Amino acid sequence: MAGEQPEPRIPLKIEEVLMAAAMGAMALITAANVVTRYLTNVSLAFTEEYSVVLMVVVALLGTAVATARGRHISIDFFVGLMSPRRRQLAEAFALLLTMLCFGLLVVFGASLTWDEYRYEVLSNGLGTPNWWYTGWLPLLSLVVVLRAAGRLVRVLKGQAA
Amino acid sequence: MIGATLFLGFGVLLVAGVPIGVALGLAGAFCIWLADQSIMAMPTSVYAGIAKYPLMAIPMFVLVGSVFDRTGVALRLVRFATALVGAGRGALASVAVLVAMVMGGISGSGPATSAAVGQVVTRGMVRDGYPRPFIASTVAAAASTDILIPPSIAFIVYAVMVPGVSVPAIFMAGMFPGLLAGCAIIVAVLLISWLCDFGGKSPDRETLSIWRSFREAIWGLMAPVVILGSMRAGFVTPTEAAVMAVFYGLFVGFVVYRSLTLRDVYEMLVEAAELSGIILVVIALATVFAWSTSTLGLVQPVADWIVGLDLGANGTMALLVVAIVVVGMFLDGVSIFLILLPVLMPIARHFDWDPTWFGVVLTMKIAIGQFTPPMAVNLMVSCRIAEVSMESTIPWVIWMVLAMLVALALVVIFPGIALWLPGVMGVL
Amino acid sequence: QTQYKAEYKVSVVGNRPIALADGAFRWAELVTERSGGRINMKVYPGSQLVGGDQTRELVAMRQGIIDMATFSTINISPQVREMNIFSLPFLLGDARGFDALIRGEVGRELERVIATRDVVPMAWGENGFREISNSKRPIREPADLRGLKIRFAAGAIFSEIFTALGANPVQMSFADLQPALSTGAVDGQENPVNLFLALRMDALAQKHLTLWNYVADAGLFVVAKPVLESFTPADRDLVKACAMEAAEAQIRASRAGLGQNGDRASLEELARRGVAVVTSTDAEKQAFARLTKPVYDKWAQTVGTDLVRRAEAAVRAARS
Ligand code: NA
Ligand code: NA
C-alpha cells in the first residue's frame, strides 16, 4: 500500500483530474437520464453510449494510477514471506509483466482501432465511428505502461516499498 | 498440454505476487498464441469485456461507498446504536457488527467497510475493555457481510456472468442470508464477551440521548432504503439507484451534517475512480483468460471431473464449501467469480441448483474466506487498524467463522431464506 | 490446400432453442457429421468469442478470431449499410415479401456486397419478423407508443424509427435486455415471436404483444474467406449444402406456429401464458408507416436508392 512513498516525477494529478471528470460525468449523465425520464418527454437514453465509453476511460486511468502506487489486487502472502531483497525483485518482475501485458494492448489495441477505422464500423446506438471509442484502449494502455516503467525505476532505486 | 500451461502459468504468476489482472491477461494471451489463434481476440475481449451497460453499476456503487465514507455516517450510526444498546458486556461489540451491517447496506465491498467501521469503533472498544485482537476479529467478521447485504459488487459480477440471474433478484436474495450471517456473528460475539467479561468498563462514558442520536443517524439508516426502494419500485436500474444514492449522500454530507467540502467531492471521485479501475481491469483481463479456457475446451472437463467424483449433491456442496472458503482467504469475490464461475455453473446445472440461490451460497463462502486466518482480506485491514498481528486473532475469530458456517448451513438446507424475498418482490 | 484446423469456431448470438442459434448448431452438426469429422465446427453461442457484443462478429471474422458465423443481419448493419434494407420500416410485410428479397436479385446483390467484406455467404436463413411487446398497454396505433421506453439491438435506424413513433428508444446488448425488462428500466422490446417465447418474456412483465411485422431480421450463414479457400472444392460444396439445409430448417422454425398452414401453436402458447396479442390490420400498419416514412426515405439513400426500388418491386410482385 502507498501513502509514505514519494510521488512520481510526472504528477499523477493529470490522470486523477481526468478520471475524476470522467467519473463525475458518468454520474451526471445517469442522473440526467432519470430526471428527464420522469419529469419530461425528452429522452437522453442515447447518452448511455457515452457513459459506457467513460467507464472504459475510468477503468484504464484508474489502472494507471493504481499501477504507479502499487495498489492492484494481488496475492502478497507468499511474497511477504521473502527477504526484502527478494521482495524487491518480485515487484520488479510483476512490473515488467504489467508492462508486457499492457504493451500487448497498446500494439493490438491500435490494430483493432485501425481495423474499425478502415472497415468503417459505426457504433450501435448513435452510429458514431467506433474507433473514436476503441481508440482509448491503446492510448490509455500506453499510459499504464509508462506508469509501470516509472514505478519499476523507483523500485529498483529502492524508493518504492 | 496448453491447458496445463494456462493454469500452471496463472498459478505461478499469482503466487509470485503479480497483479491478478495481469496474470489472467498474460496467461490468456500466451495460450491464444500457443494454440495458434488470432491474438486480436485479446484487445477485443478486453474492450468488449468492460464496455457493458450493467457493469456501470460497479463504479457507481464504489462511488456511493466513497461518498458515505466521508460524510461521517458510520460515526453517527455508532453513537445511535450505542445509545440504543447501552454499555454492558459485549454491547459495544454488537454495535460494531450492527453498524457494519448497515454500512453493508450502503457500500458494496468488504475491505472498505472493514476500514470504515474499524476506524470508528476501535478506540472506543479498547477503552471499554475489549482486547485488540478480539476487536479486529469482530470488525473483520462483521464487514464480511457487506458482500451479502445489497448492494454488492460481487453480486453484480455474478448476475452479469450468469444467464437467468438479474441484479435485483440476487440483491434481494442476499438480504436475509446477510442479516442471518450478521446475527450469527452477534451471537458469537456476545457469547465470547459474556464468558470472557469483555466490555462495559469504560470510565468516561458520555450519556447519549437516543432521540438526538437517532435524528442524526436516521440519514444513514435511510440510505439502504433509498437504494433498494428505488430499485424495488422499478423506477430505476441498479446503476441509476446507485447514482440516486450518491446524490442522497452528497445532500446528507453538505446540507444535513455539513461535513463535506467541494475538495471532498473531488477526492471521492478520484478515490472511486481508482478503486473502480482496480476492479474493472481485472474483469477486462479475465475476459481474455475466459476466452482461452473456453476455446481450449478446458471448462467442461474440470466440471465433469468434479461431478464425476460422485459425491452427490451434499458431498459436492461440502467440497465447494472447503474449496471456496480457502480461495476466499486469498482473493476477493469478484476475482473468484471471474476465475471459477465457468467451472462452477455447469456443476450447479448438473445438480439443478437454482442459480440465484447458488450465487448467494457461493458469496457466503467467499465472505467466510475473507476473515478466515491465516490469510484474509478483511482481517488484514482490521488488524492493521487495531495494530495487532493476524495470528493473535485466531482464538477469537475462529468462533465467528463457525457461527457464519452455521448460517451458511441454514441457507443451504433452507433455500427459502435466500429465495423468499425476491419471490414476493416479483424479481426472481 | 493448407492443413485443416482442429476446430472451426462458429459464432452466433443467443443460444438454443432460439431459431437463429439452433440454425448455427444444426449447420455445425451436419458439417461435422458428413465430413466424418474432417471439418470440426464448434458453436460458441451468446457471441462469447467477442465478449458478448454481437455487433463485433463481422470485424472479428475479418481478424481471424472467428471462422464461421450465423449473423443476424441487424447486427452487421452498422458496418454493411446495405443490410439496413431488412430494417426499412414496413417494406417487407410478410414471409412472401421476405422470400422475394432473399431468393431474388436483391439477395444476390446483398451477397456480392457481403463478399467484399472478406466473408463468403453460404445461405440465407431467418431470425423472424420483429414484433413489439411492452408491459404497459396494447399497441394499436402510434399514440399507444408515446413515451414508452423501447429497447433496440443495434443500428441508428431503430433509434430514428422509434423516435418518429413518439417512443423513447434505448440501445442495449442482448445480454442486458433481461435485467432491464425485469427492473422496468425499459417498458418494451422488439424481437421475433420464437425468441419472445424461448426467453419467457411474459415472465418479464411483457404482457402486450403486437404483431405488426415492421421489420424482418434475416439470418446469414457465412464463412471467412481464407477459411473457405483452405477447403477442397468438394468440402466447400459440403459446407454450403449443409448451410442451406440448416437455413431451411431455421426459416421453418422461425415461422412455426404463427398461423401459417393452420399451425397456431405459438399463438396458443402466448394465450396460455396470458399475453394479450394484437394483430395489426393493414390500415393500422399504414398509420405507423406514414409516421416512419421520413426515416424510410432517409435510410433508403443509405442503403442505395436503386437497390431499394428493386426490392420494392420484388415485394409488390410477390404479395399481389
Ligand atoms: Na453491501
Ligand atoms: Na444475468
Coordinates of C-alpha atoms and ligand atoms in Angstrom, one line a residue, chain B residues 159-160 162-165, ligand 2:
Chain B
A159 CA -25.5 -11.5 -12.4
V160 CA -23.7 -10.2 -15.4
V162 CA -24.8 -16.0 -15.2
P163 CA -27.7 -16.0 -17.6
G164 CA -31.1 -16.0 -15.9
V165 CA -29.9 -14.1 -12.8
Ligands
NA2 NA -27.5 -12.5 -15.7

